[in-house]
Amino acid sequence: MFLTKQFGLLLNSIFTVISLKMTNSIGNKEIAQQIRRDIVRMVHAVSSGHPGGSLGCVEYFVALYGSVLKHDAKNFTMDGKNEDLFFLSNGHISPVYYSTLAHFGYFPVKELATFRKLNTRLQGHPTTHEGLPGIRIASGSLGQGMSVAIGAALAKKLNKDNSIVYSLHGDGELQEGQIWEAAMYAAGNKVDNLICTIDYNKRQIDGDTDNVLPLGDLRAKFEAFGWTVLDIKNGNDLDEVIKGLNHAKTFIGKGKPIMNLMHTEMGFGVDYMMGTHKWHGSAPNDEQLAKALAQIPETVGDY
Amino acid sequence: MLLNKYSFTEKKDTRSGFGAGLSELGKSNPNVVALCADLTGSLKMDAFQKSHPERFFQIGIAEANMMGIAAGLTIGGKIPFTGTFANFSTGRVYDQIRQSIAYSHKNVKICASHAGLTLGEDGATHQILEDIGLMKMLPGMVVINPCDYNQTKAATISIAEYHGPVYLRFGRPSVGNFTPADQKFVIGKAVQLNEGKDVTIIATGHLVWKAIEAADALEKKGISVDLINIHTIKPLDEEAILKSVAKTKCVVTAEEHQMNGGLGDSVAQLLARKHPAPQEFVAVNDSFGESGTPDDLMKKYGLESVNIIAAAEKVLKRK
């Protein structure tokens, strides 16, 4: 009887955990779908912007802001003391960044309609210049975000602040030399409160990375630099990204910077944008927009 | 005469003024951190490094990374001072400064030694003469070029109190240390070294002492010189310059920098807008430097007091 009761309680708690996780996950999946819709609508509205990488990184952003990151959207401060910080190094995927920040409470969702228009806070590439909550550094000129993330991580160590610094980088961005300066520094100086992620979609503006400038064996390269290297095998599966980021957190404080190689599909969620580099930096026309939106129905509401 | 008014007992390098200022900041301001790209000794940052190892970051020979890390350190309230040669502090990392520091309005102090020809024997690869121009073009960037040890030390301490990106330029050679040790450094406020009525001489950095020598010689010839030390090129002390030129109706600018993009350029732009007047430029004229002793180089490239005297006599005839 006693054992049965114990067993029942255990089952109950397992069920509660699972159901909470599922609810959370389902809510976030709806948000992810809405963000995909927002991205396509935002770039269509101004006939410019970068839908491909944005669509491919939706799960990463939702995993981060919806589950992994310790953050306070309503009380954004530049210093972010005792909060986890995120830096987007490949600033051109601003549509997914802006839509995520809006859906997680940093600013009104309706402001997404101002993207790339005159006097907007939602500049083509993210900036602190317009005071948009959620943004802590300008990015767009590639290769700079890892250095900035390292600096913020060092400040956290000086401030005895145990929270974590995250950054996201394009794979093509690894062609910039500054990334490797930063990679050498982070390992050499045991910056172990830093979790970087590469959007490993193997495509860039001019084509496949293998054709433009082969990246080689990224795992071997970062390991040789002294990083803990982890794989997120399906970066377009929300649960897997959450699991991957939480797994990465278990390596915090162990003397090495952490690198996730996150395998994604550029343009994920819109059939004609997948399997090609062509939608890296092109916006759909009216007809293409309709085709895309038919594949990603509205969930929590269009802006 | 002027040389009696501005005497000095010793010659010191401006970079040591930076090192001394940084050291004081280390004690007085716990948020001050320092970064260096493998030139700690040359930048005189050793004292800070020794006293505050936890706040000193040896970056290695990776200046782009240094600028990014400095930008990141401001997030969390640190006040980073980066140190390397002027060439590697500006031209090499222009885009990093532009995006991660200036456009992002980060509270980074870019401290640059070995600026100009007086770096000497290393030659043109290291003698940047374009840095003032590069930095002053960036929106929101403050550009400071102090003249001697005491002024550099005071400037270093002062910029920690200012919130925003600053470019602080200093040099390698020992020069007369004539600024009073207790003179307060105010960003953007010119130092009037002499009142005069015939010609305005505006100098910055190492050329300030040479301008004092020139003004002394000119006064002996009966020419009265209004002499201004512009340690802050941006924001420029427009009031001081306009007041002086209204009186003298002509101006000579003197600097260890290209004529294009330097102090003279800023003064000319101001005068063109508000008070057109004849101007002569003592500066490097669209040329790279070369190897040589600092003194030989300053002579060859026309940055001596004799050149300032000649420029003053020329501009007086154009009034």
Short mmCIF file of C-alpha atoms in Angstrom, two decimals, chain B residues 12-309:
data_model
loop_
_atom_site.label_atom_id
_atom_site.label_comp_id
_atom_site.label_asym_id
_atom_site.label_seq_id
_atom_site.Cartn_x
_atom_site.Cartn_y
_atom_site.Cartn_z
CA LYS B 12 59.30 63.00 -20.64
CA ASP B 13 57.35 60.89 -23.10
CA THR B 14 53.60 61.36 -23.33
CA ARG B 15 53.05 57.59 -23.23
CA SER B 16 54.46 57.59 -19.71
CA GLY B 17 51.87 60.22 -18.84
CA PHE B 18 49.25 57.76 -20.04
CA GLY B 19 50.78 54.96 -17.96
CA ALA B 20 50.84 57.15 -14.85
CA GLY B 21 47.25 58.28 -15.39
CA LEU B 22 46.07 54.71 -15.92
CA SER B 23 47.85 53.65 -12.76
CA GLU B 24 46.05 56.32 -10.76
CA LEU B 25 42.73 55.30 -12.24
CA GLY B 26 43.44 51.73 -11.20
CA LYS B 27 43.52 52.87 -7.61
CA SER B 28 40.64 55.35 -7.76
CA ASN B 29 38.11 53.66 -10.05
CA PRO B 30 37.42 49.91 -9.66
CA ASN B 31 35.49 49.84 -12.95
CA VAL B 32 38.54 50.79 -15.00
CA VAL B 33 39.98 47.80 -16.86
CA ALA B 34 42.88 47.74 -19.32
CA LEU B 35 43.50 45.69 -22.45
CA CYS B 36 46.73 45.45 -24.40
CA ALA B 37 47.74 43.77 -27.63
CA ASP B 38 51.27 42.64 -26.76
CA LEU B 39 52.74 46.12 -26.23
CA THR B 40 52.40 46.49 -22.48
CA GLY B 41 55.91 47.90 -21.99
CA SER B 42 55.71 50.24 -24.97
CA LEU B 43 52.39 51.61 -23.73
CA LYS B 44 53.68 51.91 -20.14
CA MET B 45 50.80 49.81 -18.90
CA ASP B 46 53.04 47.60 -16.73
CA ALA B 47 52.28 49.43 -13.49
CA PHE B 48 48.55 48.90 -13.94
CA GLN B 49 49.10 45.29 -14.91
CA LYS B 50 51.20 44.67 -11.82
CA SER B 51 48.84 46.37 -9.38
CA HIS B 52 45.59 45.07 -10.88
CA PRO B 53 46.25 41.77 -12.67
CA GLU B 54 42.57 40.79 -12.45
CA ARG B 55 41.59 43.94 -14.34
CA PHE B 56 44.30 43.67 -16.99
CA PHE B 57 43.67 41.65 -20.16
CA GLN B 58 46.60 40.59 -22.30
CA ILE B 59 44.90 40.06 -25.66
CA GLY B 60 47.89 39.07 -27.76
CA ILE B 61 48.49 40.35 -31.27
CA ALA B 62 44.81 40.52 -32.15
CA GLU B 63 43.65 44.11 -32.21
CA ALA B 64 40.27 43.47 -33.82
CA ASN B 65 39.44 41.03 -31.04
CA MET B 66 40.68 43.56 -28.48
CA MET B 67 38.24 46.22 -29.70
CA GLY B 68 35.34 43.75 -29.61
CA ILE B 69 36.23 42.49 -26.14
CA ALA B 70 36.50 46.09 -24.93
CA ALA B 71 33.02 46.80 -26.30
CA GLY B 72 31.69 43.71 -24.52
CA LEU B 73 33.32 44.65 -21.21
CA THR B 74 31.32 47.88 -21.11
CA ILE B 75 28.20 45.70 -20.86
CA GLY B 76 28.38 45.12 -17.13
CA GLY B 77 29.69 48.58 -16.33
CA LYS B 78 33.43 48.31 -16.98
CA ILE B 79 35.41 51.22 -18.43
CA PRO B 80 37.94 49.60 -20.78
CA PHE B 81 41.16 51.35 -21.85
CA THR B 82 42.71 49.64 -24.87
CA GLY B 83 46.40 50.09 -25.58
CA THR B 84 48.44 49.58 -28.71
CA PHE B 85 50.26 51.72 -31.31
CA ALA B 86 48.13 54.37 -33.01
CA ASN B 87 48.36 52.53 -36.32
CA PHE B 88 46.89 49.34 -34.85
CA SER B 89 44.42 51.32 -32.73
CA THR B 90 42.70 52.92 -35.70
CA GLY B 91 43.32 51.94 -39.31
CA ARG B 92 43.71 48.25 -38.57
CA VAL B 93 40.46 48.05 -36.61
CA TYR B 94 38.37 50.80 -38.14
CA ASP B 95 35.31 48.69 -38.77
CA GLN B 96 35.41 47.11 -35.30
CA ILE B 97 35.56 50.58 -33.75
CA ARG B 98 32.88 51.88 -36.07
CA GLN B 99 30.29 49.15 -35.43
CA SER B 100 31.02 47.71 -31.99
CA ILE B 101 32.19 50.91 -30.27
CA ALA B 102 31.13 54.15 -32.00
CA TYR B 103 27.76 53.13 -33.49
CA SER B 104 27.01 51.08 -30.37
CA HIS B 105 28.07 54.07 -28.24
CA LYS B 106 30.22 51.97 -25.94
CA ASN B 107 32.26 53.53 -23.16
CA VAL B 108 35.64 52.45 -24.56
CA LYS B 109 38.80 54.55 -24.31
CA ILE B 110 41.05 53.82 -27.29
CA CYS B 111 44.54 54.77 -26.13
CA ALA B 112 47.08 55.02 -28.89
CA SER B 113 50.81 55.44 -28.57
CA HIS B 114 53.60 55.96 -31.11
CA ALA B 115 51.44 58.21 -33.25
CA GLY B 116 53.01 60.12 -36.11
CA LEU B 117 56.53 60.49 -37.45
CA THR B 118 58.19 60.60 -34.03
CA LEU B 119 57.82 56.85 -33.75
CA GLY B 120 61.04 57.09 -35.72
CA GLU B 121 63.15 54.25 -37.00
CA ASP B 122 60.38 51.66 -37.47
CA GLY B 123 59.31 53.64 -40.52
CA ALA B 124 56.13 54.33 -42.43
CA THR B 125 54.41 51.00 -41.75
CA HIS B 126 54.05 52.07 -38.13
CA GLN B 127 53.94 55.88 -38.44
CA ILE B 128 50.26 56.55 -38.82
CA LEU B 129 49.52 60.13 -39.89
CA GLU B 130 45.86 59.57 -40.68
CA ASP B 131 44.49 58.50 -37.29
CA ILE B 132 43.01 61.83 -36.19
CA GLY B 133 41.08 62.03 -39.45
CA LEU B 134 39.85 58.45 -39.21
CA MET B 135 38.67 58.88 -35.65
CA LYS B 136 37.14 62.34 -35.92
CA MET B 137 34.94 61.21 -38.80
CA LEU B 138 33.16 58.71 -36.55
CA PRO B 139 29.95 60.21 -35.15
CA GLY B 140 30.17 60.67 -31.39
CA MET B 141 33.89 59.93 -31.11
CA VAL B 142 35.91 62.29 -28.91
CA VAL B 143 39.47 62.85 -30.21
CA ILE B 144 42.22 64.02 -27.85
CA ASN B 145 45.89 64.67 -28.62
CA PRO B 146 47.67 66.06 -25.53
CA CYS B 147 51.01 67.84 -25.74
CA ASP B 148 53.17 66.60 -22.87
CA TYR B 149 53.45 64.17 -19.98
CA ASN B 150 51.37 66.14 -17.49
CA GLN B 151 48.61 66.88 -19.98
CA THR B 152 48.47 63.26 -21.12
CA LYS B 153 48.24 62.06 -17.54
CA ALA B 154 45.44 64.53 -16.78
CA ALA B 155 43.62 63.62 -19.99
CA THR B 156 43.81 59.90 -19.18
CA ILE B 157 42.25 60.49 -15.77
CA SER B 158 39.65 62.85 -17.16
CA ILE B 159 38.28 60.59 -19.90
CA ALA B 160 37.30 57.92 -17.36
CA GLU B 161 34.72 60.40 -16.05
CA TYR B 162 33.23 60.95 -19.51
CA HIS B 163 30.71 58.36 -20.72
CA GLY B 164 31.27 57.47 -24.36
CA PRO B 165 33.95 56.47 -26.85
CA VAL B 166 37.22 58.42 -26.77
CA TYR B 167 40.36 58.29 -28.91
CA LEU B 168 43.41 59.37 -26.90
CA ARG B 169 46.56 59.88 -28.98
CA PHE B 170 50.07 60.18 -27.62
CA GLY B 171 53.62 59.38 -28.60
CA ARG B 172 57.00 57.86 -28.07
CA PRO B 173 59.66 60.61 -27.81
CA SER B 174 60.56 62.59 -24.73
CA VAL B 175 59.31 66.16 -24.98
CA GLY B 176 59.40 69.13 -22.64
CA ASN B 177 56.95 68.68 -19.79
CA PHE B 178 55.69 72.23 -19.30
CA THR B 179 52.00 71.81 -18.45
CA PRO B 180 51.50 72.44 -14.72
CA ALA B 181 50.89 69.13 -12.95
CA ASP B 182 47.77 70.54 -11.32
CA GLN B 183 46.21 71.93 -14.51
CA LYS B 184 42.68 70.59 -14.83
CA PHE B 185 41.95 68.82 -18.08
CA VAL B 186 38.60 69.72 -19.57
CA ILE B 187 37.55 67.80 -22.69
CA GLY B 188 36.87 70.21 -25.53
CA LYS B 189 38.32 73.25 -23.76
CA ALA B 190 41.33 74.84 -25.45
CA VAL B 191 44.29 76.07 -23.41
CA GLN B 192 45.20 79.65 -24.22
CA LEU B 193 48.99 79.77 -23.96
CA ASN B 194 49.51 83.37 -25.00
CA GLU B 195 47.40 86.43 -25.82
CA GLY B 196 48.35 88.28 -28.98
CA LYS B 197 46.87 90.33 -31.79
CA ASP B 198 48.74 89.72 -35.07
CA VAL B 199 48.45 86.01 -35.78
CA THR B 200 46.74 82.99 -34.25
CA ILE B 201 48.76 79.80 -33.92
CA ILE B 202 46.80 76.68 -33.08
CA ALA B 203 48.84 73.58 -32.29
CA THR B 204 48.20 70.09 -30.99
CA GLY B 205 50.29 67.26 -29.51
CA HIS B 206 54.05 67.37 -30.01
CA LEU B 207 53.73 70.53 -32.08
CA VAL B 208 52.60 72.59 -29.11
CA TRP B 209 56.08 73.01 -27.68
CA LYS B 210 57.43 73.81 -31.15
CA ALA B 211 54.68 76.42 -31.46
CA ILE B 212 55.77 77.97 -28.16
CA GLU B 213 59.32 78.20 -29.50
CA ALA B 214 58.01 79.70 -32.74
CA ALA B 215 55.81 82.23 -30.92
CA ASP B 216 58.75 83.26 -28.78
CA ALA B 217 60.86 83.88 -31.88
CA LEU B 218 58.03 85.75 -33.61
CA GLU B 219 57.49 88.01 -30.61
CA LYS B 220 61.20 88.83 -30.66
CA LYS B 221 60.62 90.00 -34.24
CA GLY B 222 57.75 92.18 -33.02
CA ILE B 223 54.92 89.90 -34.12
CA SER B 224 52.29 89.36 -31.45
CA VAL B 225 51.01 85.75 -31.33
CA ASP B 226 47.73 84.46 -29.97
CA LEU B 227 48.73 80.90 -29.12
CA ILE B 228 46.25 78.10 -28.50
CA ASN B 229 46.87 74.51 -27.45
CA ILE B 230 44.05 72.42 -28.87
CA HIS B 231 44.30 69.12 -27.03
CA THR B 232 40.76 68.11 -28.05
CA ILE B 233 40.28 68.02 -31.80
CA LYS B 234 36.72 66.78 -31.43
CA PRO B 235 34.64 68.40 -30.06
CA LEU B 236 36.59 71.45 -31.22
CA ASP B 237 36.62 74.53 -28.97
CA GLU B 238 34.97 76.73 -31.59
CA GLU B 239 34.50 79.63 -29.24
CA ALA B 240 38.20 79.93 -28.40
CA ILE B 241 39.22 79.71 -32.05
CA LEU B 242 36.62 82.17 -33.35
CA LYS B 243 37.43 84.66 -30.60
CA SER B 244 41.11 84.49 -31.47
CA VAL B 245 40.69 84.74 -35.24
CA ALA B 246 38.24 87.63 -34.85
CA LYS B 247 41.14 89.44 -33.21
CA THR B 248 44.07 88.38 -35.43
CA LYS B 249 42.28 87.76 -38.78
CA CYS B 250 44.68 84.96 -39.73
CA VAL B 251 45.74 81.53 -38.46
CA VAL B 252 48.45 78.88 -38.59
CA THR B 253 47.65 75.30 -37.56
CA ALA B 254 50.39 72.86 -36.58
CA GLU B 255 50.19 69.10 -36.07
CA GLU B 256 52.06 65.82 -36.53
CA HIS B 257 49.47 64.44 -38.94
CA GLN B 258 48.40 64.56 -42.56
CA MET B 259 47.10 67.93 -43.64
CA ASN B 260 44.06 66.07 -44.96
CA GLY B 261 41.80 65.16 -42.09
CA GLY B 262 43.74 66.70 -39.23
CA LEU B 263 43.36 69.61 -36.84
CA GLY B 264 43.97 72.13 -39.64
CA ASP B 265 41.11 70.62 -41.58
CA SER B 266 38.76 71.02 -38.62
CA VAL B 267 39.83 74.64 -38.08
CA ALA B 268 39.46 75.45 -41.79
CA GLN B 269 35.98 73.97 -41.83
CA LEU B 270 34.99 76.04 -38.82
CA LEU B 271 36.39 79.25 -40.30
CA ALA B 272 34.80 78.61 -43.70
CA ARG B 273 31.42 78.34 -41.98
CA LYS B 274 31.71 81.11 -39.44
CA HIS B 275 34.65 83.45 -40.01
CA PRO B 276 36.63 83.05 -43.26
CA ALA B 277 40.29 83.94 -42.77
CA PRO B 278 43.65 83.12 -44.37
CA GLN B 279 45.15 79.90 -42.96
CA GLU B 280 48.51 78.15 -43.35
CA PHE B 281 49.02 74.49 -42.45
CA VAL B 282 52.05 72.98 -40.78
CA ALA B 283 51.40 69.28 -41.35
CA VAL B 284 52.51 66.36 -43.49
CA ASN B 285 51.48 67.01 -47.06
CA ASP B 286 49.97 63.84 -48.54
CA SER B 287 52.99 61.67 -47.90
CA PHE B 288 53.99 58.58 -45.93
CA GLY B 289 56.85 58.82 -43.46
CA GLU B 290 60.09 56.80 -43.44
CA SER B 291 62.81 55.52 -41.12
CA GLY B 292 64.98 58.00 -39.25
CA THR B 293 65.43 59.60 -35.87
CA PRO B 294 62.38 61.53 -34.66
CA ASP B 295 64.27 64.83 -34.90
CA ASP B 296 65.54 64.17 -38.42
CA LEU B 297 62.04 63.18 -39.53
CA MET B 298 60.39 66.26 -38.05
CA LYS B 299 62.95 68.40 -39.88
CA LYS B 300 62.58 66.60 -43.19
CA TYR B 301 58.80 66.72 -43.13
CA GLY B 302 58.63 70.35 -42.10
CA LEU B 303 57.20 70.04 -38.60
CA GLU B 304 59.69 72.26 -36.75
CA SER B 305 59.35 75.67 -35.14
CA VAL B 306 61.08 77.24 -38.16
CA ASN B 307 58.25 75.92 -40.30
CA ILE B 308 55.68 77.45 -37.97
CA ILE B 309 57.54 80.77 -38.07
#
